[in-house]
Coordinates of C-alpha atoms in Angstrom, one line a residue:
M6 CA -29.3 18.0 -17.3
P7 CA -25.9 16.3 -17.5
T8 CA -26.1 16.1 -21.2
A9 CA -26.8 19.6 -21.7
N10 CA -24.1 20.9 -19.4
V11 CA -21.8 18.6 -21.5
R12 CA -22.9 20.3 -24.8
A13 CA -22.8 23.5 -23.3
A14 CA -19.0 23.0 -22.4
Q15 CA -18.3 22.0 -25.7
P16 CA -17.1 24.9 -28.0
S17 CA -19.1 25.1 -31.2
A18 CA -17.6 24.7 -34.6
D19 CA -18.1 28.5 -35.2
R20 CA -16.1 29.4 -32.3
R21 CA -13.3 26.9 -33.0
L22 CA -12.9 28.4 -36.5
S23 CA -13.1 31.9 -34.9
T24 CA -10.1 30.9 -32.8
L25 CA -8.0 29.8 -35.6
V26 CA -8.7 33.0 -37.7
R27 CA -7.5 34.9 -34.8
H28 CA -4.2 33.1 -34.7
L29 CA -4.1 33.4 -38.4
L30 CA -4.8 37.0 -39.2
P31 CA -3.3 40.4 -37.8
S32 CA -5.7 41.7 -35.5
S33 CA -5.5 43.7 -32.2
P34 CA -5.8 41.3 -28.9
R35 CA -9.3 42.9 -28.4
T36 CA -10.6 41.5 -31.7
S37 CA -14.3 40.0 -30.8
A38 CA -15.2 36.8 -32.0
A39 CA -17.8 38.4 -34.3
T40 CA -15.1 40.2 -36.1
A41 CA -13.2 37.2 -36.5
T42 CA -15.9 35.2 -37.4
S43 CA -16.7 37.7 -40.2
A44 CA -12.8 38.1 -41.4
D45 CA -12.8 34.4 -42.1
S46 CA -15.0 35.1 -45.5
S47 CA -12.1 37.3 -46.3
L48 CA -9.4 34.6 -46.7
Q49 CA -8.1 34.6 -49.9
P50 CA -6.2 31.6 -52.0
F51 CA -2.6 31.6 -52.1
P52 CA -1.2 33.7 -54.7
T53 CA -0.1 30.7 -56.8
M54 CA -3.5 29.1 -56.8
A55 CA -5.0 31.8 -59.0
S56 CA -1.7 32.4 -61.3
P57 CA 0.4 30.2 -63.3
S58 CA 2.6 27.6 -61.3
V59 CA 6.3 28.9 -60.2
F60 CA 7.6 25.8 -62.2
A61 CA 5.4 26.5 -65.4
G62 CA 9.0 27.4 -67.1
I63 CA 10.2 23.7 -66.5
A64 CA 10.9 22.2 -69.8
Q65 CA 9.5 18.5 -70.2
G66 CA 12.3 16.0 -69.5
P67 CA 13.3 13.5 -72.1
E68 CA 12.3 9.8 -71.2
D69 CA 15.5 7.7 -70.0
P70 CA 16.9 6.1 -73.1
I71 CA 16.8 2.3 -71.6
L72 CA 13.6 2.9 -69.5
G73 CA 11.8 4.8 -72.6
V74 CA 11.8 1.4 -74.3
T75 CA 9.4 0.0 -72.1
V76 CA 7.3 3.0 -72.0
A77 CA 6.8 2.7 -75.8
Y78 CA 6.7 -1.3 -75.6
N79 CA 3.7 -0.5 -73.0
K80 CA 1.6 1.4 -75.6
D81 CA 2.0 -0.9 -78.3
P82 CA -1.2 -3.2 -78.8
S83 CA 0.4 -5.5 -81.2
P84 CA 0.1 -9.3 -79.8
V85 CA 3.6 -10.4 -81.1
K86 CA 5.7 -7.3 -79.7
V87 CA 8.8 -8.3 -77.7
N88 CA 10.6 -6.1 -75.3
L89 CA 14.2 -6.5 -75.5
G90 CA 15.0 -3.3 -73.6
V91 CA 14.4 -4.2 -70.1
G92 CA 17.6 -5.1 -67.7
A93 CA 15.8 -7.7 -65.7
Y94 CA 15.6 -11.6 -65.9
R95 CA 12.6 -13.3 -67.5
T96 CA 11.4 -16.8 -67.3
E97 CA 10.6 -18.9 -70.5
E98 CA 7.2 -17.5 -70.2
G99 CA 8.3 -14.0 -70.4
K100 CA 7.7 -13.4 -66.6
P101 CA 9.3 -11.6 -63.8
M102 CA 11.0 -14.2 -61.1
V103 CA 11.5 -14.5 -57.6
L104 CA 13.8 -16.8 -56.5
N105 CA 12.6 -19.7 -54.4
V106 CA 15.6 -19.2 -52.3
V107 CA 14.5 -15.5 -51.7
R108 CA 11.0 -16.4 -50.8
R109 CA 12.1 -19.0 -48.4
A110 CA 14.4 -16.1 -46.8
E111 CA 11.6 -13.7 -46.6
Q112 CA 9.3 -16.4 -44.9
M113 CA 11.9 -16.8 -42.3
L114 CA 12.5 -13.0 -41.5
I115 CA 8.6 -12.5 -41.5
Q116 CA 8.2 -15.5 -39.0
N117 CA 10.9 -14.2 -36.6
E118 CA 8.9 -12.1 -34.0
S119 CA 12.0 -10.8 -32.6
R120 CA 12.8 -8.9 -35.6
V121 CA 12.1 -5.0 -35.3
K122 CA 12.0 -2.2 -37.8
E123 CA 14.5 0.2 -36.2
Y124 CA 17.0 2.3 -38.1
L125 CA 20.3 0.6 -39.2
P126 CA 23.6 2.4 -38.6
I127 CA 24.7 4.9 -41.2
T128 CA 27.0 2.0 -42.9
G129 CA 24.1 -0.5 -43.0
L130 CA 23.9 -4.2 -41.8
A131 CA 26.9 -5.4 -40.4
D132 CA 26.3 -9.2 -41.4
F133 CA 25.5 -7.7 -45.0
N134 CA 28.8 -5.8 -45.4
K135 CA 31.0 -8.6 -44.1
L136 CA 29.4 -11.5 -46.3
S137 CA 29.1 -8.9 -49.5
A138 CA 32.9 -8.4 -49.2
K139 CA 33.7 -12.1 -48.7
L140 CA 31.6 -13.1 -51.8
I141 CA 33.3 -10.6 -54.3
F142 CA 37.0 -10.9 -52.8
G143 CA 36.8 -14.2 -51.5
A144 CA 36.8 -15.8 -48.0
D145 CA 40.4 -16.2 -47.9
S146 CA 41.3 -12.7 -49.3
P147 CA 44.2 -11.1 -47.8
A148 CA 42.8 -7.8 -47.8
I149 CA 39.6 -8.9 -45.5
Q150 CA 42.0 -11.1 -43.4
E151 CA 44.4 -8.0 -42.7
N152 CA 40.9 -5.8 -42.0
R153 CA 41.8 -3.3 -45.2
V154 CA 38.4 -3.4 -46.3
A155 CA 35.9 -0.8 -45.6
T156 CA 32.3 -2.2 -46.6
V157 CA 29.0 0.3 -46.5
Q158 CA 25.7 -1.1 -47.3
C159 CA 24.5 1.3 -50.4
L160 CA 21.2 1.9 -52.7
S161 CA 22.0 -1.2 -55.0
G162 CA 24.7 -0.4 -57.8
T163 CA 23.6 3.0 -58.7
G164 CA 24.0 4.1 -54.8
S165 CA 27.0 2.3 -54.6
L166 CA 28.6 4.2 -57.6
R167 CA 27.4 7.5 -56.4
V168 CA 28.7 7.0 -53.0
G169 CA 32.0 6.2 -53.9
G170 CA 32.1 9.0 -56.6
E171 CA 31.2 11.7 -54.1
F172 CA 34.1 10.1 -51.6
L173 CA 36.5 10.4 -54.4
A174 CA 35.5 13.9 -55.0
R175 CA 36.1 15.1 -51.3
H176 CA 39.2 13.1 -50.8
Y177 CA 41.1 11.7 -53.7
H178 CA 43.6 13.9 -55.4
E179 CA 42.5 13.3 -58.9
R180 CA 39.1 14.2 -60.2
T181 CA 39.1 12.6 -63.6
I182 CA 37.5 9.1 -64.1
Y183 CA 37.9 7.2 -67.3
I184 CA 35.0 5.2 -68.3
P185 CA 34.7 2.7 -71.2
Q186 CA 33.1 3.7 -74.6
P187 CA 30.4 2.4 -74.6
T188 CA 29.3 1.8 -71.0
W189 CA 26.0 1.8 -69.1
G190 CA 24.2 5.1 -69.5
N191 CA 24.1 6.2 -66.1
H192 CA 27.7 5.7 -65.5
P193 CA 28.9 9.3 -66.8
K194 CA 25.6 11.0 -65.4
V195 CA 26.3 9.5 -61.6
F196 CA 30.0 10.5 -61.7
T197 CA 29.6 13.8 -62.9
L198 CA 26.9 14.6 -60.5
A199 CA 29.2 13.3 -57.8
G200 CA 31.7 15.8 -58.7
L201 CA 34.0 14.2 -61.1
T202 CA 35.2 14.5 -64.4
A203 CA 34.2 11.7 -67.0
R204 CA 36.6 10.8 -69.9
S205 CA 36.2 7.8 -72.3
Y206 CA 38.5 5.0 -73.1
R207 CA 37.8 2.7 -76.3
Y208 CA 36.6 -0.4 -75.3
Y209 CA 34.3 -1.9 -78.1
D210 CA 35.3 -2.4 -81.7
P211 CA 32.4 -2.2 -84.0
A212 CA 34.2 -4.1 -86.7
T213 CA 34.7 -7.2 -84.8
C214 CA 31.6 -6.8 -82.0
G215 CA 34.3 -7.5 -79.8
L216 CA 37.1 -6.0 -77.6
D217 CA 39.4 -3.0 -78.7
F218 CA 42.0 -4.2 -76.6
Q219 CA 44.9 -2.2 -78.2
G220 CA 42.8 1.1 -78.3
L221 CA 41.9 0.4 -74.5
L222 CA 45.9 0.2 -73.6
E223 CA 46.6 3.0 -75.5
D224 CA 44.2 5.1 -74.0
L225 CA 44.7 4.2 -70.2
S226 CA 48.4 4.4 -70.9
S227 CA 47.6 8.4 -72.0
A228 CA 45.7 8.8 -68.6
P229 CA 47.5 11.0 -66.2
S230 CA 49.1 9.3 -63.2
G231 CA 46.5 8.6 -60.5
A232 CA 43.3 8.9 -62.5
I233 CA 40.4 6.7 -61.7
V234 CA 39.3 4.0 -64.1
L235 CA 35.8 2.6 -64.0
L236 CA 35.9 -1.5 -65.0
H237 CA 32.9 -3.7 -65.3
A238 CA 33.8 -6.8 -63.2
C239 CA 32.3 -9.1 -65.9
A240 CA 29.5 -9.0 -68.5
H241 CA 30.2 -5.7 -69.7
N242 CA 27.0 -3.4 -70.2
P243 CA 26.1 -3.0 -72.8
T244 CA 28.2 -5.0 -75.1
G245 CA 28.5 -8.4 -73.2
V246 CA 32.3 -8.1 -74.5
D247 CA 34.9 -9.1 -71.5
P248 CA 38.5 -9.1 -71.4
T249 CA 40.1 -12.5 -71.1
L250 CA 42.0 -13.2 -68.1
E251 CA 45.6 -12.8 -69.9
Q252 CA 44.2 -9.4 -71.0
W253 CA 43.0 -8.6 -67.5
E254 CA 46.6 -9.1 -66.2
Q255 CA 47.8 -6.7 -68.8
I256 CA 45.4 -4.2 -67.8
R257 CA 46.3 -4.8 -64.3
Q258 CA 49.6 -4.3 -64.9
L259 CA 49.4 -1.1 -66.6
M260 CA 47.2 0.4 -64.2
R261 CA 49.3 -0.4 -61.4
S262 CA 52.6 0.8 -63.2
K263 CA 50.5 4.4 -63.8
A264 CA 48.9 4.3 -60.3
L265 CA 45.7 4.2 -61.7
L266 CA 42.8 3.7 -59.2
P267 CA 40.4 0.9 -60.2
F268 CA 36.9 1.2 -59.7
F269 CA 35.0 -1.9 -60.4
D270 CA 31.4 -2.2 -61.0
S271 CA 29.9 -5.7 -60.3
A272 CA 26.5 -5.9 -61.3
Y273 CA 26.3 -9.5 -62.4
Q274 CA 28.6 -11.9 -60.4
G275 CA 27.5 -15.7 -60.8
F276 CA 24.8 -14.0 -63.5
A277 CA 27.2 -14.1 -66.3
S278 CA 29.2 -17.6 -66.3
G279 CA 26.7 -19.3 -63.5
S280 CA 30.0 -19.5 -61.4
L281 CA 30.3 -16.6 -58.6
D282 CA 34.1 -17.4 -58.2
K283 CA 34.6 -17.0 -61.9
D284 CA 32.9 -14.0 -62.6
A285 CA 34.9 -12.4 -59.6
Q286 CA 38.4 -13.5 -61.1
S287 CA 39.2 -9.9 -62.6
V288 CA 38.4 -8.4 -59.3
R289 CA 40.5 -10.7 -57.1
M290 CA 43.5 -10.2 -59.5
F291 CA 43.8 -6.5 -58.4
V292 CA 43.4 -7.4 -54.6
A293 CA 45.8 -10.2 -54.7
D294 CA 48.7 -7.6 -55.7
G295 CA 48.1 -5.5 -52.5
G296 CA 46.9 -2.5 -54.0
E297 CA 43.7 -0.2 -53.3
L298 CA 40.4 -0.1 -55.4
L299 CA 36.8 0.7 -55.2
M300 CA 33.9 -2.2 -55.4
A301 CA 30.2 -1.3 -56.4
Q302 CA 28.2 -4.4 -55.8
S303 CA 24.5 -5.0 -56.5
Y304 CA 22.2 -8.0 -55.7
A305 CA 19.5 -6.8 -58.3
K306 CA 20.4 -9.0 -61.0
N307 CA 22.0 -12.1 -59.3
M308 CA 19.2 -12.6 -56.6
G309 CA 16.3 -10.8 -58.4
L310 CA 16.2 -8.1 -55.7
Y311 CA 15.6 -5.1 -58.3
G312 CA 13.1 -3.3 -56.4
E313 CA 14.8 -3.9 -52.8
R314 CA 17.6 -1.7 -54.0
V315 CA 20.3 -3.8 -52.1
G316 CA 24.3 -3.0 -52.8
A317 CA 27.5 -2.2 -51.2
L318 CA 30.2 -0.2 -51.7
S319 CA 33.8 -1.5 -50.5
I320 CA 37.0 0.1 -50.5
V321 CA 40.1 -1.9 -50.2
C322 CA 42.8 0.2 -48.4
G323 CA 46.6 0.1 -47.9
S324 CA 46.2 -0.7 -44.1
A325 CA 43.6 -1.4 -41.5
D326 CA 43.6 2.0 -39.8
I327 CA 43.1 3.8 -43.2
A328 CA 40.0 1.4 -43.8
V329 CA 38.7 2.6 -40.3
K330 CA 39.4 6.4 -41.4
V331 CA 38.0 5.9 -44.8
E332 CA 34.5 4.1 -43.3
S333 CA 34.4 7.2 -41.0
Q334 CA 34.3 9.4 -44.1
L335 CA 32.0 7.4 -46.0
K336 CA 29.5 7.9 -43.2
L337 CA 29.9 11.5 -43.6
V338 CA 28.7 10.8 -47.4
I339 CA 25.8 9.0 -46.6
R340 CA 24.2 10.8 -43.7
P341 CA 23.2 13.7 -45.6
M342 CA 22.4 12.0 -48.7
Y343 CA 19.8 9.0 -47.3
S344 CA 20.8 8.8 -43.6
N345 CA 20.7 5.1 -43.4
P346 CA 20.0 2.2 -45.9
P347 CA 17.0 0.0 -45.9
L348 CA 16.6 -3.1 -44.0
H349 CA 14.6 -5.9 -45.6
G350 CA 16.6 -6.4 -48.6
A351 CA 19.9 -6.6 -46.9
S352 CA 18.7 -9.1 -44.6
I353 CA 17.2 -11.5 -47.3
V354 CA 20.9 -11.3 -48.7
A355 CA 22.4 -11.9 -45.4
T356 CA 20.2 -14.7 -44.6
I357 CA 21.3 -16.6 -47.6
L358 CA 24.8 -15.8 -47.6
K359 CA 25.5 -17.0 -44.1
D360 CA 23.3 -20.2 -44.6
S361 CA 25.5 -22.9 -46.5
A362 CA 22.3 -24.9 -47.6
M363 CA 20.6 -21.8 -48.6
F364 CA 23.5 -20.5 -50.1
D365 CA 24.0 -23.8 -52.4
E366 CA 20.1 -23.3 -53.2
W367 CA 21.1 -19.9 -54.4
T368 CA 23.8 -21.0 -56.5
L369 CA 21.8 -23.7 -58.4
E370 CA 19.1 -21.0 -59.2
L371 CA 21.7 -18.5 -60.3
K372 CA 23.5 -21.0 -62.6
A373 CA 19.9 -21.9 -63.9
M374 CA 19.2 -18.5 -65.0
A375 CA 22.7 -18.1 -66.4
D376 CA 22.3 -21.3 -68.4
R377 CA 18.9 -20.0 -69.9
I378 CA 20.4 -17.0 -71.2
I379 CA 23.2 -18.7 -72.6
S380 CA 20.6 -21.2 -74.5
M381 CA 19.1 -17.9 -75.9
R382 CA 22.0 -16.8 -77.4
E383 CA 22.7 -20.2 -78.8
Q384 CA 19.2 -20.5 -80.5
L385 CA 19.6 -17.1 -81.9
F386 CA 22.5 -17.7 -83.4
N387 CA 21.7 -20.7 -84.8
A388 CA 18.3 -19.2 -86.2
L389 CA 20.4 -16.4 -87.8
K390 CA 22.4 -19.4 -89.4
I391 CA 19.8 -21.3 -90.9
R392 CA 18.4 -18.3 -92.4
E393 CA 21.6 -17.4 -94.2
T394 CA 21.5 -14.0 -92.6
P395 CA 24.1 -11.4 -94.1
G396 CA 26.9 -11.1 -91.5
D397 CA 29.0 -12.8 -89.1
W398 CA 26.8 -13.4 -86.0
S399 CA 29.5 -15.5 -84.0
H400 CA 29.8 -12.8 -81.4
I401 CA 26.2 -13.4 -80.1
I402 CA 27.8 -16.4 -78.6
K403 CA 31.2 -15.1 -77.9
Q404 CA 29.7 -12.1 -75.6
I405 CA 28.6 -13.1 -72.2
G406 CA 25.8 -12.0 -69.5
M407 CA 22.5 -10.2 -69.7
F408 CA 22.9 -8.3 -72.7
T409 CA 24.3 -8.7 -76.6
F410 CA 25.5 -5.8 -78.7
T411 CA 24.0 -7.0 -82.2
G412 CA 25.9 -4.8 -84.4
L413 CA 22.5 -3.5 -85.5
N414 CA 22.1 0.3 -86.3
S415 CA 19.7 2.9 -85.4
D416 CA 18.0 2.5 -88.5
Q417 CA 17.6 -1.1 -88.5
V418 CA 16.5 -0.8 -84.9
A419 CA 13.6 1.6 -85.8
F420 CA 12.6 -0.7 -88.7
M421 CA 12.2 -3.6 -86.6
R422 CA 10.3 -1.7 -84.1
Q423 CA 8.0 -0.3 -86.8
E424 CA 7.5 -3.7 -88.7
Y425 CA 8.2 -6.6 -86.4
H426 CA 7.1 -4.6 -82.9
I427 CA 10.6 -5.3 -81.4
Y428 CA 11.9 -3.1 -78.7
M429 CA 15.5 -2.3 -78.1
T430 CA 17.6 0.4 -77.1
S431 CA 18.9 2.6 -80.3
D432 CA 22.3 1.4 -80.4
G433 CA 21.4 -2.4 -80.9
R434 CA 21.6 -3.6 -77.3
I435 CA 19.4 -6.4 -76.5
S436 CA 18.5 -8.2 -73.5
M437 CA 19.1 -12.0 -73.9
A438 CA 16.9 -12.6 -70.7
G439 CA 13.8 -10.8 -72.6
L440 CA 14.1 -13.6 -75.2
S441 CA 12.5 -17.1 -75.2
S442 CA 12.2 -20.3 -77.5
R443 CA 8.8 -19.1 -78.8
T444 CA 10.1 -15.3 -79.3
V445 CA 13.7 -16.4 -81.2
P446 CA 12.1 -17.0 -84.5
H447 CA 10.6 -13.8 -84.7
L448 CA 13.6 -11.8 -83.8
A449 CA 15.4 -13.6 -86.2
D450 CA 13.1 -13.0 -88.9
A451 CA 13.3 -9.3 -88.0
I452 CA 17.0 -9.2 -87.6
H453 CA 17.1 -11.0 -91.3
A454 CA 15.0 -8.4 -93.0
A455 CA 16.8 -5.5 -91.3
V456 CA 20.3 -6.4 -92.6
T457 CA 18.8 -7.5 -95.7
K458 CA 16.9 -4.3 -96.6
L459 CA 18.9 -1.6 -94.6
K460 CA 22.6 -1.6 -94.5

């Protein structure tokens, strides 16, 4: 019967297993199927299956000091808990927000049936790179007009810093980078692992909760000629303290006189003041003098694209031909690191930046986010003033951007966590975006109690 013939032609499961065993076990070519079948019962687990892991000696790594705050917050069952450690925007209701213009851009991309999922070039999406450079340097920037800018798409701000750091470690004559004290906790780690030596320069003055400008100038004056200097373009993280334009000009003159190489980190353009151009003024001052610099950009905050990991690294060069060579070397850094960047997030950004109506809609939403944070500053300051909380809290409204360096010490922070279920980093940094009109009184009560009971 045909069915029987088909069955006869199909090898049984036992025969397939025997064939597999013959290939896996050392045996003579004449090993019989029966021998092979019996041999499969002698297969033993891989040695590590029956013994301690080869990784058994690895120590438990510590929680990230910033992300660890959220871990602790999530474990707290209190109904009045407040998380002021997260570096992401929250609505008045305490919820994450996706910008309307971002949703519209995504819908446009989804509905475009001609789009494919092919690899991007190593340097990323061309439109995204061109538009990102214009956004931070200005459409009329001489560096852009003269083709002196090499821009590559990277994995948000962190990836941009890492690629820039590795490029400098390979191709720049000075391997020392000066970073402000304090700074974002990831900065020294990123640059050290990239192959640079990180040193600090004075930035924050605890006595005034403001800028230690004299200390900054003294430390940069003492830096060796050609050293790299990390600068926060605006909304310094974690302090919220920025130089004035006059102070920026003094910094620029000092750095150019000593041939110090600026490496800007721009994580908050438009998110700090509500104006994209105002928040880019410090960077554009350095570009206008014709000198060279590096710029790391992130769209995590100002477009709310945290999880899309969208960023760019731009290097302003002395000439167009040098920019071409720099780009070629950036590709050699990126290729073995992550090959090429992701498509979706960069496409969202490019869609918004190249459409005038969508760009205008974005700037309105961006200003609304910035204004809400400014309002939280004012409400907190007024609440502390009403309570006659000891100390001068004017720095809360003088500082700018997502974060405020409260001036609270680690004991006071611990007290507020224990007694009021308020979570922040141990250095007293709070995210103003994590506050709401509902939670401001609770925070003000906690601060008042902490500074009254603990000095």
